[in-house]
Structures are given as C-alpha cells and as structure tokens.
Short mmCIF file of C-alpha atoms and ligand atoms in Angstrom, two decimals:
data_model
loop_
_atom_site.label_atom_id
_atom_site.label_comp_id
_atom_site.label_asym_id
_atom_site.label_seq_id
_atom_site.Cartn_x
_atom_site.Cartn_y
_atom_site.Cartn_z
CA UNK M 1 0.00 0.00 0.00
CA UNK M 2 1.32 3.27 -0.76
CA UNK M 3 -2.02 5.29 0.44
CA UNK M 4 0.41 7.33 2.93
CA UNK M 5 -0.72 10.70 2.32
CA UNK M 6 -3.89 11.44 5.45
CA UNK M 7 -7.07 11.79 3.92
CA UNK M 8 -8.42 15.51 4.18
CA UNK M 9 -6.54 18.50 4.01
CA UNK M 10 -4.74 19.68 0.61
CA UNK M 11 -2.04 18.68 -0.92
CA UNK M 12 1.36 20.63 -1.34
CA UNK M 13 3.77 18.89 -3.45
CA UNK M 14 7.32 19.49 -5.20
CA UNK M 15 8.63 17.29 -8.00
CA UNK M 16 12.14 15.79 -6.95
CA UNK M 17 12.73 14.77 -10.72
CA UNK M 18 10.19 13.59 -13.61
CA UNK M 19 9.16 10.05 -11.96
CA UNK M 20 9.43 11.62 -8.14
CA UNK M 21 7.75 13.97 -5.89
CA UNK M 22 7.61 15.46 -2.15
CA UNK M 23 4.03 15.59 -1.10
CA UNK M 24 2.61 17.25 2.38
CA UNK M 25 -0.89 17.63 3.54
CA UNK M 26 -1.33 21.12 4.38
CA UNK M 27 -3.89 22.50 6.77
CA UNK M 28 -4.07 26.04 5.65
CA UNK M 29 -2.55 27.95 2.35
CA UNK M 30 -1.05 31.17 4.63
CA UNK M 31 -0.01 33.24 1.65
CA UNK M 32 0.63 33.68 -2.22
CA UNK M 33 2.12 36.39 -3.60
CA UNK M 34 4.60 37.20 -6.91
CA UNK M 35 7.50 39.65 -6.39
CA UNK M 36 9.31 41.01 -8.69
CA UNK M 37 11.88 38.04 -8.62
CA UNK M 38 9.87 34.63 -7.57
CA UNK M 39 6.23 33.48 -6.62
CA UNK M 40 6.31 33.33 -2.54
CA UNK M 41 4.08 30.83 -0.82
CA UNK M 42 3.79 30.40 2.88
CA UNK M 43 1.84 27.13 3.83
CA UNK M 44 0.46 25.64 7.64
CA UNK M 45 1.20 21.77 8.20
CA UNK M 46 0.96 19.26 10.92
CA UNK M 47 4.22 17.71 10.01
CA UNK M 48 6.65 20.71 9.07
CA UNK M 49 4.79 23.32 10.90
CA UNK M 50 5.02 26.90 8.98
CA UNK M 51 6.93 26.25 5.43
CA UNK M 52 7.65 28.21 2.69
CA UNK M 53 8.48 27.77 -1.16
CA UNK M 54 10.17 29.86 -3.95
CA UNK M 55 8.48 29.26 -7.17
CA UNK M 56 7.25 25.89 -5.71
CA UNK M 57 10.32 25.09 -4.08
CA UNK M 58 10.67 24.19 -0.62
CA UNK M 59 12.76 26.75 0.95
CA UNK M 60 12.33 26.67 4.64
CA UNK M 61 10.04 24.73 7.08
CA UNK M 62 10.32 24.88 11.17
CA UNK M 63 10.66 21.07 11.54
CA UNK M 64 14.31 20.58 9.79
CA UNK M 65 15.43 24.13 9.27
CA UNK M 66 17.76 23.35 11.98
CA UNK M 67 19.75 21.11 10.23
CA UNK M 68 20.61 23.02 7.18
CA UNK M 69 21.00 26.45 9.45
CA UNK M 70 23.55 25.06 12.08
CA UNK M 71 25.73 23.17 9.06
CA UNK M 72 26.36 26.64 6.82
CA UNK M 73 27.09 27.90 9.94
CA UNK M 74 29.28 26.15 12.72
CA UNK M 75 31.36 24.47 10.38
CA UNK M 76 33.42 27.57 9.44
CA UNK M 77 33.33 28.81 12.80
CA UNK M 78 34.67 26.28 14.35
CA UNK M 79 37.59 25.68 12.15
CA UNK M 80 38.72 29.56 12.61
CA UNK M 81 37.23 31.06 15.86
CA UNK M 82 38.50 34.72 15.12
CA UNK M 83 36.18 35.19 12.21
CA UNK M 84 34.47 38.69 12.98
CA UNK M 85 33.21 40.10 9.42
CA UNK M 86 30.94 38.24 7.81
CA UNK M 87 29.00 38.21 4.68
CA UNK M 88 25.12 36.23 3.83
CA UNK M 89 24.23 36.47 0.39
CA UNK M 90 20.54 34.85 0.22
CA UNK M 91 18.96 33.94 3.42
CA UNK M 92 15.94 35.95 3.52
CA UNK M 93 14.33 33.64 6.00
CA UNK M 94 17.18 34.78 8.36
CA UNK M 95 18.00 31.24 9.73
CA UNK M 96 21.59 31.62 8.74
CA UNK M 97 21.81 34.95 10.57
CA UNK M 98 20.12 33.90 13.93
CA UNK M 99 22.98 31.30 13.94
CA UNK M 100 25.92 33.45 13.53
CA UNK M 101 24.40 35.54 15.66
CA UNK M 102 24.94 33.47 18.25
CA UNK M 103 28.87 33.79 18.03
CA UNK M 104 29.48 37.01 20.57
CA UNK M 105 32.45 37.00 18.67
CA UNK M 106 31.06 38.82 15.69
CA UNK M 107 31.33 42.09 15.00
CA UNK M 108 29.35 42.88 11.85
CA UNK M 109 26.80 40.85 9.62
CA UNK M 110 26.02 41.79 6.38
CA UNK M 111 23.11 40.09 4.76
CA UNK M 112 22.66 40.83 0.74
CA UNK M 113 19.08 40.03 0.07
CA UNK M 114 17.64 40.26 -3.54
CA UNK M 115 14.21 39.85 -2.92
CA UNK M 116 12.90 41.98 0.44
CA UNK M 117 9.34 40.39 0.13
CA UNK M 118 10.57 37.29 1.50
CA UNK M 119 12.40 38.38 4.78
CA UNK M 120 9.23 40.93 5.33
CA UNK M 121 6.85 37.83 4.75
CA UNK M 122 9.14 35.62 6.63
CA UNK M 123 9.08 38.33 9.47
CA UNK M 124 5.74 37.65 9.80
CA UNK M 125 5.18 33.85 9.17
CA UNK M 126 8.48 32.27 10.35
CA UNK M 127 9.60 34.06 13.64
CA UNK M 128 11.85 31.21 14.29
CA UNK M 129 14.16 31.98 11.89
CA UNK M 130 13.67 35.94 10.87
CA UNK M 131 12.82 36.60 14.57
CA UNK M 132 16.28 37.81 15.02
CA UNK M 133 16.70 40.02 12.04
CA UNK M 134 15.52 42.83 14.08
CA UNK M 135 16.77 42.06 17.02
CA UNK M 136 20.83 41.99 16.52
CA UNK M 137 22.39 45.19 15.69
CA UNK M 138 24.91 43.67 14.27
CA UNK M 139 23.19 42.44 11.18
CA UNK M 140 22.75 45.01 8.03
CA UNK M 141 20.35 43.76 6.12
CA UNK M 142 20.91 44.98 2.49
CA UNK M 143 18.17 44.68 -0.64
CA UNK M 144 19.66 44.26 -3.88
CA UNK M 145 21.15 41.37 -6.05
CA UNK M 146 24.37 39.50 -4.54
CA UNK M 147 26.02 39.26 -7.83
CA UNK M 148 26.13 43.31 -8.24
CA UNK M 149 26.64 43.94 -4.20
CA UNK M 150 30.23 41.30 -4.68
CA UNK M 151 31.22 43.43 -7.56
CA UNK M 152 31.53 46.23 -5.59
CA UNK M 153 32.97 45.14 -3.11
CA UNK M 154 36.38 46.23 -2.09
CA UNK M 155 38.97 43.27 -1.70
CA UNK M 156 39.86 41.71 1.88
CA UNK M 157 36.55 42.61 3.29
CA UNK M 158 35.12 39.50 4.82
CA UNK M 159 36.56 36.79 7.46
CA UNK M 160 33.45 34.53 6.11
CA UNK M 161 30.92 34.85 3.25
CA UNK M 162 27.64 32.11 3.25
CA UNK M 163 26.18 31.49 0.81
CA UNK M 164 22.64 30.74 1.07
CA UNK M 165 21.06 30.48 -2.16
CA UNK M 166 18.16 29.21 -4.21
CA UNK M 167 18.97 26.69 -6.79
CA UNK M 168 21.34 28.01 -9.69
CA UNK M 169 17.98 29.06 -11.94
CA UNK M 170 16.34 32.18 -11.43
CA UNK M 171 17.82 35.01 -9.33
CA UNK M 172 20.29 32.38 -7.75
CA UNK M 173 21.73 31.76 -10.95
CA UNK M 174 24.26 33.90 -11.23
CA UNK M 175 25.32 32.94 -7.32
CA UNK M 176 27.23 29.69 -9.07
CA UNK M 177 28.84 31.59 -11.67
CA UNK M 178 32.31 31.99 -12.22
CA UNK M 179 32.38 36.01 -12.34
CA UNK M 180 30.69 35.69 -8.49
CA UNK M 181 33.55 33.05 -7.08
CA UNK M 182 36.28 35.15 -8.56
CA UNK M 183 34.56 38.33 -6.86
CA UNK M 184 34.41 35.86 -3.10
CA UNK M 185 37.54 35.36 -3.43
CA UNK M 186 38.81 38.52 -3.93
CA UNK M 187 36.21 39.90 -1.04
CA UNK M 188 37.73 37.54 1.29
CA UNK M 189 40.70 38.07 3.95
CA UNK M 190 43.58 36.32 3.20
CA UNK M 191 42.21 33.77 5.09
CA UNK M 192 38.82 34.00 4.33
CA UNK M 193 36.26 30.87 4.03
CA UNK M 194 33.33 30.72 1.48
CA UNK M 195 30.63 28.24 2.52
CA UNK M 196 28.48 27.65 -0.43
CA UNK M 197 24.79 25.99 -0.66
CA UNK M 198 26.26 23.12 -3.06
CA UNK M 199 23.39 21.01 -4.58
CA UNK M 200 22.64 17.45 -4.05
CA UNK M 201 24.50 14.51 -5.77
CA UNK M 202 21.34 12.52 -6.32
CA UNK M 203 19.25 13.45 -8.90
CA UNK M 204 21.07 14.87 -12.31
CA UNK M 205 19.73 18.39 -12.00
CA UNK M 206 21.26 19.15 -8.77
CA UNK M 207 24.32 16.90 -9.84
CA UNK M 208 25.02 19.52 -12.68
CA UNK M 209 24.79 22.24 -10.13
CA UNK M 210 27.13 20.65 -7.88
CA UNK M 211 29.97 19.95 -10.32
CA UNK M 212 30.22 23.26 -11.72
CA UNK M 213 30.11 24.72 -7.91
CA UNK M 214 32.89 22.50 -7.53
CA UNK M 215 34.71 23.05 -10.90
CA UNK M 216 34.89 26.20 -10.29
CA UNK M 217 36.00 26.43 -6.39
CA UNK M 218 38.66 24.51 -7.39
CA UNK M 219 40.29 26.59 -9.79
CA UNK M 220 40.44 29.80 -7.21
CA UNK M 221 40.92 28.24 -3.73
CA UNK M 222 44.02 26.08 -2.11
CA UNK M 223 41.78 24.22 -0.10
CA UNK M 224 37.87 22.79 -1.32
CA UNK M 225 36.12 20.51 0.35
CA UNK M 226 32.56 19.24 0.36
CA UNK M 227 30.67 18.20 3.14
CA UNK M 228 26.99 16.22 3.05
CA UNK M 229 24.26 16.63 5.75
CA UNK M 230 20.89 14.65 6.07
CA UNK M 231 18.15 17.50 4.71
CA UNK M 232 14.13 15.26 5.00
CA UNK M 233 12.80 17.91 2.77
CA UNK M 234 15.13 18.49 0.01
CA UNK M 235 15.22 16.67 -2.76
CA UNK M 236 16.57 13.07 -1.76
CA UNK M 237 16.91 14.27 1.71
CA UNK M 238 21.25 14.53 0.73
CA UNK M 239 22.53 17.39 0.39
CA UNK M 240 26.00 19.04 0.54
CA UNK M 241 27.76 22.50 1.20
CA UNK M 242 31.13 23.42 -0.28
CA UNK M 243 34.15 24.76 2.39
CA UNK M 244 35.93 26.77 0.46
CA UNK M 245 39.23 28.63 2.00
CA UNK M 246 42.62 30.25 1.73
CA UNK M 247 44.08 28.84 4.57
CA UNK M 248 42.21 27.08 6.92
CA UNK M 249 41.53 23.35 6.63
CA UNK M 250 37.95 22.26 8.06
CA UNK M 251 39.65 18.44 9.17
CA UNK M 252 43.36 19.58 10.09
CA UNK M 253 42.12 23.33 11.79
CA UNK M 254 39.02 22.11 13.59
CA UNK M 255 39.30 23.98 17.03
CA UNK M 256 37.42 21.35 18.76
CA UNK M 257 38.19 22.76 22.27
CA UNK M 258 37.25 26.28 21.64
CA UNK M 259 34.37 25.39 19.83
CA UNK M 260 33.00 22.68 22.76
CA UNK M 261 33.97 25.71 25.26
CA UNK M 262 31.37 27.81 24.29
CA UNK M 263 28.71 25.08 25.31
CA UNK M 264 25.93 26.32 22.21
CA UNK M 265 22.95 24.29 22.51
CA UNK M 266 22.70 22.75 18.81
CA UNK M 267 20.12 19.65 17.30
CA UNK M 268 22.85 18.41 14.58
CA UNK M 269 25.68 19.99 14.50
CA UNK M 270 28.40 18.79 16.90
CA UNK M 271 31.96 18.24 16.64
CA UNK M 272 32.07 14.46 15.83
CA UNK M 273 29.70 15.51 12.62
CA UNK M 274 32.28 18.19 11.70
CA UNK M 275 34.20 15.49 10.90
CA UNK M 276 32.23 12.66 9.59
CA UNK M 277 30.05 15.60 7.21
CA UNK M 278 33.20 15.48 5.21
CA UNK M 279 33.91 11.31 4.50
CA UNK M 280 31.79 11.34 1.76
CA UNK M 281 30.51 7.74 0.19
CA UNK M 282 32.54 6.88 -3.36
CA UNK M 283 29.58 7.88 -5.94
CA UNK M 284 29.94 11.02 -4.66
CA UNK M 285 33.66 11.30 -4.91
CA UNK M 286 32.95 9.72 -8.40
CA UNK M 287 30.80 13.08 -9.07
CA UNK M 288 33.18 15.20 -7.66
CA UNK M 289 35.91 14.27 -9.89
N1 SAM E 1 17.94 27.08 2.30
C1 SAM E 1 17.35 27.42 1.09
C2 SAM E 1 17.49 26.41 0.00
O1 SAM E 1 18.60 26.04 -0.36
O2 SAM E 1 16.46 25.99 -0.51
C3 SAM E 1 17.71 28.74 0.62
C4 SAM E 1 17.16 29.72 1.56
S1 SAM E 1 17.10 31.38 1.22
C5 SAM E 1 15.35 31.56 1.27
C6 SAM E 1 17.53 31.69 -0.46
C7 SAM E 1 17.39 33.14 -0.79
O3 SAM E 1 18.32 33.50 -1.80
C8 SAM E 1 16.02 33.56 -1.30
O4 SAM E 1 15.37 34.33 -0.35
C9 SAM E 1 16.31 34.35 -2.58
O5 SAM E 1 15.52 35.49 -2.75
C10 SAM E 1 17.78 34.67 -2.38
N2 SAM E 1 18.50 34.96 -3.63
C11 SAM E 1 18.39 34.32 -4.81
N3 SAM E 1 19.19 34.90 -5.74
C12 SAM E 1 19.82 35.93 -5.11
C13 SAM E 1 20.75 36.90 -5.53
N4 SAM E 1 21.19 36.94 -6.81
N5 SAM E 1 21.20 37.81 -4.63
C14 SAM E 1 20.75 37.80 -3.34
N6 SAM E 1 19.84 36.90 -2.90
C15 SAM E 1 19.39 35.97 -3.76
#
C-alpha cells in the first residue's frame, strides 16, 4: 500500500525529478504572492509546521530548518574562531543569521538580500528563523542582487561569506557563476572561508549544479572541500555545502576545544559531525571528480 498521504486536508507537493515527488498535507494555504523576482508561498502543516516555497520550491520549514541552518554555519566557525566580518548572500528567512548571531564574537553581519518580500513575509510567518533580524544590531540587512553587491565590493573585506542560495535558476543563478567566485575570493581576507549551498549529488539536475560549484572552487581556492548533511525535505533528503578557503583546513584546523567551550545548545551539529560531514561515500567522490 502506498495510500500514505492522510485523507483531508490539501495537498502541497514538489517534483524531486520527472518520476518523483515530495508531497505534504497542508492544513491552511497562509499566503501567495509574486515579487518582482519569484512566486512566494507560505503554507500551515501538521508535520513541518510553517513552510515556505520559492516558485514551488521548498525553501524553509520549522521542523528541519535546523539542520541546514547550524551546518552553513558552525562548520566555518569552528575551524577559525577569530572570524568577525561576515558576509550572507541569500537567506531571507534569516536562519543563517540567527545562527551566527549566536557567536558574541562577531562584530558585523552583512546580509545581501535580492528579494525583500521574502524576509518581510518571513518576518511575519516564520519568527523562528527571521525573529532575530531585528533584534541583533549587528546584522545590516541589504536589498539588492548579490552578484552586483560582490562586484563592488572592495577586496579583503570578509573573514566569512555564506552562501545561502536558491537553486542556480532564477535570481540564484548567477550565485554559481564563475564572475561571483572570482569576486568571493577577492572579497575575502587572506584567510577567508566561502561556505556555499552546493546542490545534491542525487538526482542529475542538482548533480550539474554541484559539479560546476565544484569546478569552479577549485580553480580559485588552495583548499575545497565538500561536506553532506541529512536535509528530509530536500530533494533526496542529501545534500552538501562546499568549504571553500585560503588557509584554513575544516579536518586539520578544527578547534574542537574552543568550539566545545562555548557550550551552544545545537540539534545536529556537533563536533564528531564536523568530521564525519566530510567522508563522503565513493559515488559522490565519483561526481566530484
Ligand atoms: N535554504 C534554502 C534552499 O537552499 O532551498 C535557501 C534559503 S534562502 C530563502 C535563499 C534566498 O536566496 C532567497 O530568499 C532568494 O531570494 C535569495 N536569492 C536568490 N538569488 C539571489 C541573488 N542573486 N542575490 C541575493 N539573494 C538571492
């Protein structure tokens, strides 16, 4: 029997590839709206609690944001404690800021959103992750496209730049392009680390994504690594981010003691995952190659 899906309620669902789809009963439809860059819809569940999707996309959802929030985040900051400057590009739904946030060690946030529609709307429907925006005066929250804001950007700026993008079609396209690494890189300290949302070696879509992320990290950076965590609502539930650095090796630099010092409450993250995120199983080294 394959009758999983609750009778009653509507359906939300995302196609994973042609033959394959997500599907979640939702209680209530909270909000549709187009901006100028995607189609924003904030849905009610039993499940997932509040979630939202870009142009039918699963973005966000308050049962496994965790997961994907804590990974773009402690990784980095564990391996080199004295970041202080750092840069979001993406991350309206502000769950990548509430979690550096929580480093009293930063000085200054800077968080390069194209689309302001979805932090207002995420302001209102997702507290749990945009609850902090407001809160932390430490985070500038800046409208316009990432590509142009990097551009302009004078060199050694940045201890750490995230990025927390959308898939590389749309407005996040240009956020895997070479002209944007090259612009990281030169944005970064001398030893600056990128963390980059990095696709999903499962189904071919996200596979071509993935390689040319990689591709072209490689050819700019001395050290590039991948590392995988377990995401239930993304497509295939596997999903990587690329550590990207000038210096700093996530394995060999891991301040473990530093890091464990600062006792942070976290639901994934830890330091045993810091390391096992990066042994990666052989069809993905396959891909990577
Ligand atoms: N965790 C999510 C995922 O991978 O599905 C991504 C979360 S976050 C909502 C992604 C954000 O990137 C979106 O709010 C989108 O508007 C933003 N974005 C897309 N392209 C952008 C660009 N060129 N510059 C700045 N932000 C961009």
């Amino acid at each position: 029997m394959n009758n999983y899906m609750p009778t009653g309620g509507i359906e939300w669902s995302q196609d994973w590839d042609p033959t394959t789809k997500l599907a979640i009963k939702v209680t209530r439809h909270l909000h549709a709206e187009k901006s100028p860059y995607q189609q924003i819809d904030f849905f009610e569940s039993e499940t997932y609690g509040t979630f939202f999707t870009l142009d039918g996309l699963m973005m966000v959802n308050e049962k496994d944001e965790f997961v994907y929030h804590e990974m773009i985040t402690h990784v980095a900051m564990a391996t080199n404690p004295n970041i202080k400057k750092v840069l979001i590009i993406g991350g309206g739904d502000g769950g990548t800021a509430r979690e550096i946030g929580r480093y009293k060690t930063i000085e200054h946030i800077d968080m390069v959103e194209i689309d302001e529609r979805v932090v207002r709307l995420c302001q209102q429907y997702l507290p749990v992750t945009a609850g902090h925006l407001d809160k932390d005066e430490r985070i500038q929250l800046l409208f316009t496209d990432g590509l142009e804001f990097i551009k302009n950007t004078p060199d050694n700026t940045y201890d750490l730049i995230l990025v927390d993008s959308t898939d590389p079609i749309g407005p996040g396209e240009g956020l895997f392009s070479r002209e944007f690494y090259n612009n990281c890189y030169r944005a970064l300290a001398e030893d600056g680390i990128l963390i980059n949302q990095h696709e999903s070696p499962y189904y071919d879509f996200h596979v071509h994504g993935m390689k040319r992320a990689h591709l072209r990290l490689n050819e700019l950076f001395p050290v590039v690594k991948v590392y995988q965590y377990h995401m239930p609502t993304y497509p295939s539930g596997h999903w990587l981010f690329g550590f990207a650095s000038k210096k700093y090796d996530p394995l060999k630099d891991q301040n473990r003691e530093w890091w464990e010092s600062l006792n942070m409450t976290t639901r994934y993250y830890n330091s045993d995952i810091h390391r096992g995120a990066f042994m990666l199983p052989n069809f993905v080294m396959e891909k990577m190659k």
